[in-house]
Every structure is written in structure tokens, then in C-alpha cells.
Amino acid sequence: MDSRRPPLAPVFRSLPEYVRHWAETTPDRRAFTFVDHPAPHSRGVHRTLTWRRLDLRMRAVAARLAAEAEPGERVAVLCPQGTDYITAFLGALAAGLVAVPLYPPGLPGQGDRLSAVLADARPAVVVTTSHALAEVRELCEGRDVKVVAGDQVPDAAGGDWQPGTLDADAVAYLQYTSGSTRTPAGVEITHANVVANARQALSAYGADVHPVTCVGWLPLYHDMGLVLSVAAPVVRGLLSVLMDPVAFLHEPVRWLRLLAAHPRALSAAPNFAYDYCASTVTEAQKADLRLDGIFALINGSEPVRAGTADRFHAAFAAQGLLPETHCPSYGLAEATVFVSAARPWQPLRRFALDRDALATGKALPARPDDPRAVLLTGCGAPAGQRVRIADPVSREALAEGEVGEIWVQGPNVGRGYRNQEPQTLRVFGAVLADVAAGPGKWLRTGDLGTVLDGQLIVTGRLKDLIVVDGRNHYPQDVEATAQDAHPAVRRDRLAAFGVPGSSGERVVVVAEHARAVPLSDIDVPALVRTVRAAVSARHGLRLSGVVLVPPGTVPRTSSGKVSRALTRERYLAGAYAAEVAG
């Protein structure tokens, strides 16, 4: 029988040690529940592992993997979302192997990336499930790799097998970055890194002292899904309730029902998910929802939009949802995931900044109703780590209100990129010009931001910055203007970027049209004129091109974000030449 509050756990060096602890102290408490939706209108089939059962399955899989690979070798996890994914991941760690969280073949648009990651990681073993076994064997044909179906390993395989002592500084898993235009880079996350980041997240969101249930649909191969739905619950002994991302996309109210069903639910999603729920969930579906028990909703997008939070909370205010549950956050794979977070039950921090000043690297206040103001959201304070804003060229630490690259230092920062020493030195070995401002090595995030009133504000990606006539323009700012200019532009499915021109940088927008609006019904020249006029009025930019493409055409990363780099690459290669352009 479950009690609401798990006992406090001592500090262990690895996730498998925490699993063993909870299996010994609270064996019959629920650890993980996967809610399957086998039919279109299914309300969900629950499959649960207790801590005792999780420990048994973890040890069984670990024993099998240890018999197939040497300590330190890689194990690629190609399981569907579910409890088998969790036991495979934890089993690899318990066996002293390096897990590589991935996904089964067949994920739309991710086949090339999966092959590239496998080629880079060179796993000794691939672990999957009976359901995906045939596809995985076909994928691995011709590769020097063993394939194991984790769900076919009998409980008896664990026997009396116990994990050996794990080195906290040894690599636990490789978290591969999106790699949209190059071979994906595997960030080496140690056992100490993931335990530290789990504890940082628990503390930041108040889950270290309050009994919460982690509820999530984010894929477990993604850094935030892995830490929030697996690592943090394991460290704290919390119940984690999971569903498949596809089940959420088919019927987003399923996520809200799980949030309503579990007291003090803690969950995370990007901007699009909150907008998607607000626009898609029907009044009939809302009728039986009560969302007043939600503890915290994490928004980890870049940037977090206050308008998205407002729309989501307005849509579900009648269901008791409180706006103070929204927690804008910032993170990246190189720091395991979490870097800074707004605390639950505090008002959303909003900042109206002067667009012209921001273009010159200064965060100066503006009136919120000024049409040329940039509206940004604070992402809280660092979660148990240090953050500096640095000039990316001079490496000088910048003062509050100055925009520069976000640098991070803490026990959660990974070791570096697998087999990429020059890149590791450049990204993970940064040193401030004035060492007194922050001694030691720093992680260069590649993200631009500033600090105001103790809040970290993310303004954009350094590599995505558009520079025209010496002025900086943030692509997401241009994209927001373009999608607000015309209802036929599909929200969050467009990319703005710079391309070389005879007289300097030119700016192009590639946008999908809304699914509900056929191309034949769109006056494309009028749409192009409207978008160009809006961008010109708000940003002082002349768009060189506006390209309208079918839904699903703009490429996205493995975490679902639009890949501006790959969109730009395809544009320059002429991939959109046949589309409607203006």
C-alpha cells in the first residue's frame, strides 16, 4: 500500500544504488506506471512496477548485458516508451556499461540520425523489446553488435546477481545532441552528473520536501524526459507515471487526465504542447477535468513565451488550474539537462525590453504596450550551479543587463563529447578572461542571454543569430511576428535565417501553412505581402524571401524543435524551389 510521502534517501553515487535502496526500504510502493493507449479512444491501460519488481528486472537485464559486453562498452537502448525502456536503461548502468538512450527504428524523420548515432557510439549490444525486435535486427544487420530483447530475459537471470561498485566519475550514458547538420555528438554524462542534476531539479521545483508524482509524455531518449521521468523519481523514490508521446499527440487531453488523476503532479512540456492543449481540447473533454491539484508545470522551451502560458491557463482556468504552477526553465544536454528554473507558486516574471537596444547587446526596459518591445520570460535562478554571462569573443564576464553567451559551471556538467577532444576543449573548457570573476572551467552553452533582477533570460542561439547591417536579430522574434501576421501560417512550424547575398546577409522565412487551410484556398501573394510588411514594421528588416511549404516539411530535431540550420541548408540546396515562394 502506498503512502503519500516517501522517506528521505541518503546520497548514493548512482541510480542503480537508489533503486536498490527503495527496493529494500519500500518494496511494495509503486515506482513506475506506464499508461498505454492501445485504441484511438482508449482511456488508458496501466502497467506498474513496484520498487521490488523494478530492482528485480533491473538486475535480470543487467546480468544478461554483463554477459554480452565488457565494462565500459556501450549499450544502445532501442525500446519503445514504457517500463521496458526504464529497466533496460537502468540495467545497462547497473552492469557498469554505458547506456545510449535512443528509440526504435521507424520514428518519422529520424532514420538517418539513428544510423549516425549508432555509427558514432559503436555499441556492443542493442537492447530492445519483442515488439520491435524484427525491426531492430534488420537495422543492425551487417553491424558487429548483439541484439537482446530485454522483456524476454527471465527474472531468474538476475538470481543473486548484484551490481558491483560503480565509480561516480565513470560515464553512465551518452546523451546525443540533435545533430541536425553534422554527425550527432554524444555528451558523456557520468553517474555523479545525473544524480547531481536530479537532486538539483528536485530542489528547484520543491520536490525534495513535497510529495509529488512525476507525470510525463516526453520521450525517454530526450534529456528532459530521461531526467524528470526516470532519474529524479529514482533519486527521491517518487512515483513516475508515463505515457507515449504519440498518444499525447493523438489526443492531448490524455496528458491532462493523468495530471488530474495524480495529486501534486509535476510535469514538463515545451511551448507547443501547452498551445496544442489550449487549442485542441474540447469543452466536452474539459467537463470532467479538475486541475487544481497540479503542483508544477515546467516549460523548457527556448524561449519560453508568456503568451503561451497565458493561453494555456486561460483555457483551463474553469478546471481550477492556477497560473502560478507554470515554471519557465532553461537547460541543455551538456549540463545533463536542468540549469535554471522558476520556482513553483511564484508569478511569471515578464520582461519588456527595447528591441533596438537588444540588437546592440543591451537589455533595457520598454513599455509592454510598445509595438517594438520584445516580450521575454524569466527562467528563474540557477539550480545548484553557477551561471555567468560572457562576451563570446573576449571571454569577459558581463554585467547585469548586458547580453552575451550563457556559461555554466556545476557538478551536473558532463565530461565532454565522446571522441571529440577539440570540440570538448572548446565547449567544456572555457575560461573567463578575468579568472577572479569565476575560476575554473566553464561550459559554453552557445545560447545568448542576460540576467535581470536575478532572473536568467534566454534571448536566442548564438549560431542562429541573424546579423544585418551590423544589427542583431533573433530568429524566434522574427518567426513570432511572421506567424502572428497571417492565420494561414502554421504556428511554431517556421524558420527564419540569414543567407549570403551580393550586398550582405539576406533574411528568409520558410513557413508551413496551417493543416486546416488547403493551399488552394490561400492567397499566397497577399500572405507574403502581409508577412513582409509585419516584419518590416516591427524589426526594420526586409525579407528577401517568404517560402510557403506543406505541413510537415520544415525539419525538426529529435526533441521536436524546428531545425533552422537544416532548413537553411535545404533552402540553399534548392529543396524548396518547387514550393510557393515570394
XYZ file of C-alpha atoms in Angstrom:
582
model
C 0.000 0.000 0.000
C 1.276 3.445 -0.936
C 1.914 6.256 1.500
C 1.964 9.771 0.109
C 5.410 10.757 1.314
C 8.473 8.577 0.595
C 11.161 8.508 3.271
C 14.226 10.637 2.726
C 17.043 8.872 0.895
C 20.734 9.030 1.702
C 23.061 10.260 -1.017
C 24.219 7.467 -3.321
C 26.661 7.587 -6.215
C 24.453 6.089 -8.918
C 20.860 5.491 -9.939
C 21.059 1.676 -9.505
C 22.071 2.210 -5.862
C 18.943 4.300 -5.322
C 16.788 1.604 -6.921
C 18.281 -0.975 -4.550
C 17.687 1.348 -1.575
C 13.989 1.840 -2.360
C 13.557 -1.876 -3.092
C 14.871 -2.647 0.400
C 13.055 0.102 2.329
C 9.744 0.486 0.435
C 9.489 -2.647 -1.724
C 5.746 -2.520 -2.382
C 5.461 1.160 -3.227
C 4.721 1.949 -6.860
C 7.805 3.109 -8.766
C 6.761 3.448 -12.426
C 3.407 3.238 -14.168
C 3.139 3.249 -17.948
C -0.282 4.144 -19.305
C -0.814 2.521 -22.684
C -3.495 3.658 -25.139
C -3.995 0.696 -27.480
C -7.084 2.122 -29.225
C -7.907 5.628 -30.536
C -10.363 6.443 -27.752
C -8.772 4.344 -25.008
C -8.775 5.882 -21.530
C -5.538 4.031 -20.785
C -4.269 0.644 -19.646
C -1.978 0.913 -16.615
C 1.125 -1.248 -16.185
C 3.015 -0.745 -12.925
C 6.377 -1.731 -11.449
C 6.906 -1.630 -7.685
C 10.384 -0.826 -6.403
C 10.932 -4.512 -5.622
C 9.875 -5.510 -9.143
C 11.957 -2.738 -10.728
C 15.037 -3.889 -8.842
C 14.472 -7.487 -9.910
C 14.019 -6.583 -13.575
C 16.978 -4.184 -13.495
C 19.259 -6.906 -12.105
C 17.993 -9.527 -14.567
C 18.672 -7.288 -17.562
C 21.995 -6.177 -16.068
C 23.150 -9.778 -15.633
C 22.301 -10.538 -19.255
C 24.033 -7.416 -20.569
C 27.103 -8.036 -18.405
C 27.390 -11.468 -20.045
C 27.325 -9.886 -23.515
C 29.645 -6.881 -23.101
C 32.728 -5.727 -21.240
C 32.536 -2.949 -18.597
C 32.584 0.476 -20.229
C 31.212 -0.711 -23.569
C 28.103 0.943 -24.973
C 24.562 -0.423 -24.868
C 22.097 1.249 -27.233
C 18.536 1.347 -25.852
C 16.130 0.990 -28.784
C 12.975 0.283 -26.793
C 9.540 1.837 -27.230
C 8.388 4.194 -24.483
C 7.445 2.173 -21.411
C 8.713 0.301 -18.372
C 10.943 -1.961 -20.506
C 12.834 1.164 -21.566
C 13.462 2.043 -17.916
C 14.669 -1.430 -16.919
C 16.953 -1.580 -19.981
C 18.470 1.825 -19.212
C 18.975 1.134 -15.510
C 20.167 -2.416 -16.251
C 22.910 -1.078 -18.506
C 24.040 1.304 -15.762
C 23.945 -1.421 -13.100
C 26.117 -3.658 -15.303
C 28.827 -0.981 -15.485
C 28.074 -0.341 -19.155
C 27.413 2.957 -20.909
C 23.777 3.362 -21.944
C 22.889 5.184 -25.165
C 19.232 6.281 -24.902
C 17.671 6.080 -28.371
C 14.426 4.900 -29.975
C 13.284 2.016 -32.184
C 13.501 2.276 -35.974
C 10.532 3.875 -37.633
C 10.368 7.202 -35.812
C 9.334 9.596 -38.619
C 12.173 11.710 -39.938
C 14.774 10.244 -37.563
C 16.123 7.249 -39.501
C 19.303 8.973 -40.693
C 20.021 10.311 -37.221
C 19.569 6.886 -35.642
C 22.042 5.354 -38.094
C 24.507 8.192 -37.499
C 24.338 7.794 -33.716
C 24.854 4.031 -33.911
C 27.841 4.565 -36.188
C 29.336 7.040 -33.715
C 28.538 5.173 -30.472
C 29.527 1.744 -31.832
C 27.539 -0.194 -29.205
C 28.483 -3.747 -28.293
C 24.838 -4.539 -27.534
C 21.481 -3.192 -28.629
C 18.631 -3.827 -26.198
C 15.039 -3.644 -27.404
C 11.699 -5.408 -26.830
C 9.864 -8.279 -28.508
C 7.556 -5.770 -30.206
C 10.423 -4.013 -32.017
C 12.810 -6.962 -32.284
C 12.376 -7.675 -36.005
C 12.881 -4.024 -36.987
C 15.925 -3.676 -34.748
C 17.515 -6.849 -36.112
C 17.027 -5.548 -39.640
C 18.610 -2.215 -38.674
C 21.604 -3.965 -37.082
C 22.177 -6.356 -39.981
C 25.810 -6.088 -41.042
C 26.843 -4.397 -37.779
C 29.085 -6.087 -35.222
C 26.520 -5.855 -32.430
C 24.464 -8.266 -30.332
C 20.702 -7.724 -30.062
C 18.895 -8.504 -26.801
C 15.143 -8.342 -26.174
C 15.014 -7.099 -22.590
C 11.458 -8.267 -21.952
C 12.460 -11.827 -22.903
C 15.125 -12.003 -20.182
C 13.646 -14.144 -17.372
C 13.534 -12.896 -13.799
C 15.766 -15.808 -12.803
C 18.613 -14.329 -14.866
C 19.221 -11.876 -12.036
C 19.351 -14.607 -9.392
C 21.605 -13.357 -6.656
C 23.427 -11.055 -9.107
C 24.260 -7.708 -7.551
C 25.815 -4.697 -9.260
C 29.425 -4.025 -8.450
C 30.647 -0.752 -7.013
C 30.161 1.934 -9.636
C 32.665 4.777 -10.000
C 30.741 8.032 -9.637
C 33.039 9.670 -12.193
C 32.598 6.925 -14.792
C 30.362 7.588 -17.788
C 26.803 6.380 -17.142
C 25.291 7.220 -20.525
C 25.741 9.178 -23.737
C 23.140 11.871 -24.340
C 23.232 12.610 -28.044
C 22.504 16.140 -29.167
C 20.225 16.833 -32.092
C 22.995 16.919 -34.699
C 20.889 18.478 -37.460
C 23.766 19.349 -39.792
C 26.637 17.208 -38.565
C 27.306 13.846 -37.031
C 25.440 13.835 -33.716
C 27.654 14.451 -30.703
C 27.346 12.196 -27.666
C 27.654 14.061 -24.362
C 29.336 11.904 -21.720
C 27.136 12.052 -18.607
C 28.679 10.468 -15.517
C 26.856 8.755 -12.658
C 27.678 11.773 -10.495
C 26.345 14.184 -13.144
C 22.906 12.602 -13.405
C 22.490 12.157 -9.643
C 23.521 15.792 -9.099
C 21.150 17.115 -11.754
C 18.267 15.012 -10.455
C 18.815 16.437 -6.976
C 19.127 19.971 -8.390
C 15.816 19.603 -10.232
C 14.062 18.128 -7.204
C 15.255 21.037 -5.074
C 14.419 23.696 -7.675
C 10.825 22.515 -8.045
C 10.275 21.805 -4.362
C 10.015 18.044 -4.886
C 12.744 17.393 -2.344
C 10.405 18.342 0.510
C 6.920 17.932 -1.006
C 5.392 14.602 -2.070
C 4.816 14.838 -5.828
C 4.059 12.459 -8.689
C 6.078 12.894 -11.870
C 3.750 12.738 -14.874
C 5.207 12.835 -18.352
C 4.912 12.039 -22.038
C 8.308 13.418 -23.146
C 10.362 10.709 -24.888
C 12.838 8.947 -22.617
C 15.645 9.331 -25.162
C 15.374 13.100 -24.671
C 17.379 14.681 -21.845
C 14.430 16.262 -20.038
C 12.275 13.145 -20.339
C 15.072 10.946 -19.014
C 15.917 13.118 -16.002
C 12.413 14.195 -14.992
C 10.644 10.876 -15.627
C 13.420 8.452 -14.587
C 16.407 9.932 -12.738
C 14.601 12.357 -10.407
C 11.918 9.843 -9.329
C 14.598 7.188 -8.725
C 16.670 9.546 -6.567
C 13.688 10.666 -4.478
C 11.673 7.456 -4.512
C 8.717 9.117 -6.246
C 6.051 7.564 -8.432
C 6.578 8.318 -12.124
C 3.594 7.982 -14.480
C 4.441 7.806 -18.182
C 2.644 7.779 -21.497
C 3.778 7.634 -25.100
C 4.411 10.927 -26.958
C 2.301 9.669 -29.869
C -0.630 9.062 -27.510
C -0.353 12.689 -26.389
C -0.216 13.995 -29.958
C -3.266 11.940 -30.964
C -5.328 13.124 -28.002
C -3.673 15.746 -25.769
C -6.409 15.566 -23.126
C -4.862 12.234 -22.072
C -1.951 14.144 -20.521
C -4.331 16.443 -18.659
C -6.323 13.479 -17.366
C -3.170 11.949 -15.905
C -2.307 15.281 -14.293
C -5.796 15.412 -12.779
C -5.643 11.817 -11.555
C -2.447 12.196 -9.533
C -2.273 14.621 -6.584
C 0.548 17.186 -6.688
C 1.568 16.267 -10.222
C 4.867 17.598 -11.578
C 5.273 17.593 -15.354
C 7.169 19.226 -18.203
C 6.437 20.133 -21.813
C 7.627 22.583 -24.473
C 5.682 25.645 -25.637
C 3.920 23.847 -28.465
C 2.313 21.308 -26.105
C 0.664 23.995 -23.987
C -0.584 25.817 -27.097
C -1.725 22.497 -28.564
C -3.798 21.662 -25.489
C -5.321 25.141 -25.352
C -6.439 24.992 -28.987
C -7.393 21.302 -29.271
C -9.007 20.093 -26.029
C -12.766 20.436 -26.390
C -15.275 21.784 -23.906
C -16.768 18.306 -23.616
C -13.343 16.886 -22.709
C -12.845 19.625 -20.126
C -16.097 18.780 -18.370
C -14.672 16.060 -16.113
C -11.239 17.614 -15.570
C -10.058 19.016 -12.242
C -6.597 20.545 -12.494
C -6.411 22.377 -9.164
C -4.130 19.686 -7.707
C -1.262 20.243 -10.147
C 1.944 21.135 -8.324
C 4.168 22.447 -11.141
C 4.273 22.591 -14.936
C 7.767 23.025 -16.327
C 8.237 24.828 -19.634
C 11.692 24.172 -21.051
C 11.394 25.844 -24.454
C 13.827 28.360 -25.883
C 12.500 30.939 -25.411
C 9.568 30.389 -23.049
C 6.638 32.539 -24.190
C 4.475 34.242 -21.598
C 1.634 34.322 -24.120
C 1.671 30.537 -24.300
C 1.351 30.234 -20.513
C -1.454 32.809 -20.524
C -3.412 30.984 -23.248
C -2.992 27.620 -21.532
C -4.099 28.846 -18.137
C -6.996 30.843 -19.564
C -8.167 27.730 -21.428
C -8.240 25.655 -18.220
C -8.972 28.241 -15.521
C -12.505 26.857 -15.143
C -10.925 23.476 -14.336
C -9.101 25.050 -11.390
C -5.678 25.395 -12.992
C -3.660 28.103 -11.241
C -1.255 30.289 -13.272
C 1.401 30.062 -10.536
C 2.036 26.421 -11.478
C 3.905 27.440 -14.657
C 7.685 27.198 -14.203
C 9.820 28.517 -17.077
C 13.172 26.719 -17.107
C 16.399 26.564 -19.070
C 18.786 23.714 -19.740
C 20.755 21.709 -22.263
C 22.131 18.200 -22.737
C 25.707 19.257 -21.992
C 24.588 20.128 -18.445
C 22.658 16.819 -18.168
C 19.548 18.964 -18.634
C 18.473 21.458 -15.926
C 20.380 24.736 -15.417
C 17.900 27.284 -14.082
C 14.263 27.234 -13.081
C 11.493 29.477 -11.871
C 10.116 28.148 -8.604
C 6.526 26.912 -8.340
C 3.861 29.188 -6.888
C 5.581 32.393 -7.917
C 4.162 34.781 -10.535
C 5.557 34.507 -14.053
C 8.376 37.047 -14.445
C 7.835 39.089 -17.609
C 10.304 41.489 -19.172
C 9.532 44.035 -21.893
C 12.837 45.001 -23.499
C 13.728 47.619 -26.073
C 14.269 45.834 -29.401
C 16.817 48.362 -30.706
C 18.874 48.156 -27.520
C 18.675 44.369 -27.543
C 20.089 44.384 -31.079
C 23.181 46.125 -29.695
C 23.563 43.751 -26.742
C 21.781 45.747 -24.025
C 18.662 44.650 -22.125
C 16.884 47.958 -21.492
C 13.260 48.159 -20.300
C 10.460 49.227 -22.601
C 6.726 49.732 -22.207
C 4.923 46.390 -22.592
C 2.410 48.018 -24.970
C 5.152 49.408 -27.233
C 4.801 47.502 -30.560
C 8.600 47.486 -30.883
C 9.127 45.925 -27.469
C 10.408 42.363 -27.136
C 8.466 40.392 -24.520
C 10.578 37.756 -22.763
C 10.084 35.493 -19.765
C 12.493 34.938 -16.897
C 13.780 31.385 -16.416
C 14.459 31.745 -12.704
C 17.711 31.305 -10.848
C 20.431 28.659 -11.288
C 19.543 25.261 -9.828
C 22.522 24.437 -7.614
C 25.106 25.659 -10.107
C 26.811 28.833 -11.286
C 25.872 30.890 -14.348
C 27.816 33.729 -15.939
C 27.052 35.886 -18.966
C 30.238 36.256 -21.017
C 31.311 38.021 -24.187
C 31.781 35.065 -26.584
C 34.818 36.668 -28.211
C 36.714 38.442 -25.398
C 35.555 35.972 -22.687
C 34.916 38.926 -20.373
C 32.221 38.437 -17.741
C 29.408 40.885 -18.462
C 27.381 42.942 -16.017
C 23.675 42.510 -15.323
C 21.608 43.744 -18.247
C 24.258 43.008 -20.881
C 23.582 40.273 -23.430
C 26.209 37.604 -24.009
C 26.762 33.850 -24.080
C 25.440 31.836 -21.143
C 28.263 29.958 -19.374
C 27.575 27.255 -16.783
C 29.614 25.562 -14.060
C 28.425 22.818 -11.703
C 28.520 19.131 -10.752
C 25.929 18.360 -13.424
C 28.083 19.500 -16.370
C 29.074 16.492 -18.482
C 32.629 15.304 -19.161
C 32.600 16.315 -22.810
C 31.775 14.838 -26.206
C 32.685 11.243 -26.956
C 35.795 11.069 -29.176
C 35.673 14.808 -29.959
C 38.561 16.289 -27.996
C 38.910 19.637 -29.861
C 35.177 20.293 -29.569
C 35.224 19.203 -25.921
C 38.026 21.635 -25.115
C 36.227 24.477 -26.866
C 32.803 23.876 -25.290
C 33.594 22.384 -21.866
C 36.953 24.022 -21.179
C 36.151 27.736 -21.375
C 38.000 30.075 -19.001
C 36.917 33.621 -18.185
C 39.411 36.342 -19.118
C 39.312 37.603 -15.537
C 39.682 34.382 -13.569
C 38.620 36.204 -10.397
C 35.138 36.567 -11.926
C 34.795 32.796 -11.850
C 37.762 30.432 -11.578
C 37.849 27.015 -13.204
C 36.469 25.683 -16.449
C 33.064 26.663 -17.770
C 30.582 25.165 -20.204
C 29.884 27.401 -23.196
C 26.215 26.802 -23.938
C 26.021 28.530 -27.314
C 22.904 30.292 -26.024
C 22.580 34.041 -25.659
C 21.024 35.632 -22.614
C 21.213 38.152 -19.832
C 20.415 38.446 -16.128
C 17.865 40.935 -14.795
C 16.560 41.093 -11.227
C 18.196 37.763 -10.506
C 16.394 36.082 -13.411
C 18.151 34.335 -16.294
C 16.592 35.473 -19.576
C 17.384 33.477 -22.704
C 17.344 35.601 -25.846
C 18.378 33.112 -28.540
C 21.026 30.833 -30.031
C 24.430 32.300 -30.862
C 24.706 30.246 -34.067
C 21.176 31.238 -35.186
C 21.687 34.973 -34.725
C 20.891 36.984 -37.871
C 23.191 39.967 -38.388
C 22.082 42.572 -40.952
C 23.876 45.922 -41.322
C 25.646 45.365 -38.008
C 22.413 44.790 -36.080
C 21.480 41.562 -34.301
C 18.086 39.980 -34.934
C 16.814 36.927 -33.101
C 15.140 34.428 -35.463
C 12.465 33.365 -32.986
C 11.454 37.020 -32.696
C 11.067 37.292 -36.486
C 9.209 33.955 -36.564
C 6.754 35.126 -33.902
C 5.968 38.230 -35.963
C 5.537 36.199 -39.154
C 3.170 33.638 -37.620
C 1.080 36.340 -35.955
C 0.787 38.243 -39.243
C -1.441 35.750 -41.088
C -3.722 32.932 -39.841
C -2.626 30.571 -42.634
C 0.933 30.431 -41.254
C 1.225 27.329 -39.052
C 2.338 28.246 -35.540
C 5.781 27.048 -34.417
C 6.427 25.408 -37.799
C 8.526 28.063 -39.475
C 12.182 29.071 -39.598
C 13.840 32.455 -40.116
C 17.515 32.534 -41.069
C 20.179 34.515 -42.881
C 21.745 33.559 -46.205
C 24.642 35.162 -48.098
C 23.756 37.899 -50.586
C 25.691 40.069 -53.013
C 25.384 43.052 -50.676
C 25.415 41.262 -47.318
C 23.166 38.976 -45.299
C 19.679 38.311 -46.683
C 16.815 37.086 -44.483
C 14.466 34.268 -45.500
C 11.414 32.756 -43.804
C 10.307 29.209 -44.653
C 6.871 28.522 -43.176
C 4.376 25.668 -43.268
C 0.773 26.556 -43.974
C -1.824 25.520 -41.422
C -3.178 21.982 -41.803
C -6.750 23.223 -41.704
C -6.220 25.579 -44.673
C -5.643 23.980 -48.109
C -3.016 25.698 -50.225
C -5.630 26.289 -52.938
C -7.609 28.443 -50.500
C -4.659 30.707 -49.657
C -3.972 33.960 -51.489
C -0.197 33.412 -51.370
C 0.879 36.824 -52.765
C -1.317 38.542 -50.162
C 0.129 36.322 -47.403
C 3.684 37.156 -48.483
C 2.916 40.892 -48.569
C 1.344 40.722 -45.102
C 4.264 38.838 -43.558
C 6.838 41.134 -45.190
C 5.007 44.246 -44.008
C 4.737 42.966 -40.423
C 8.432 42.034 -40.229
C 9.452 45.341 -41.793
C 7.322 47.382 -39.388
C 8.386 45.533 -36.244
C 12.016 44.685 -36.978
C 13.112 47.100 -39.692
C 14.022 44.059 -41.803
C 13.300 43.433 -45.453
C 12.617 39.746 -46.021
C 14.414 38.536 -49.113
C 12.132 35.547 -49.395
C 8.985 34.051 -47.864
C 8.510 30.380 -48.796
C 5.229 28.607 -48.025
C 5.574 24.824 -47.737
C 3.184 21.939 -46.920
C 2.658 20.800 -43.303
C 5.439 18.501 -42.106
C 8.035 19.970 -44.496
C 10.051 22.147 -42.106
C 12.587 19.777 -40.460
C 12.690 19.315 -36.730
C 15.244 17.988 -34.263
C 14.779 14.762 -32.297
C 13.281 16.812 -29.457
C 10.648 18.341 -31.735
C 12.145 21.811 -32.188
C 12.344 23.374 -35.636
C 15.857 22.972 -37.031
C 16.748 26.354 -38.503
C 20.182 25.089 -39.545
C 18.795 22.180 -41.559
C 16.011 24.339 -43.037
C 18.662 26.825 -44.160
C 20.782 24.020 -45.594
C 17.840 22.651 -47.572
C 16.899 26.131 -48.803
C 20.418 26.770 -50.090
C 20.414 23.327 -51.754
C 17.250 24.264 -53.663
C 14.997 21.799 -51.848
C 12.184 24.334 -51.663
C 12.473 25.548 -55.251
C 9.199 23.868 -56.213
C 7.284 25.391 -53.307
C 5.258 28.585 -53.384
C 7.614 31.486 -52.751
C 7.508 35.221 -52.745
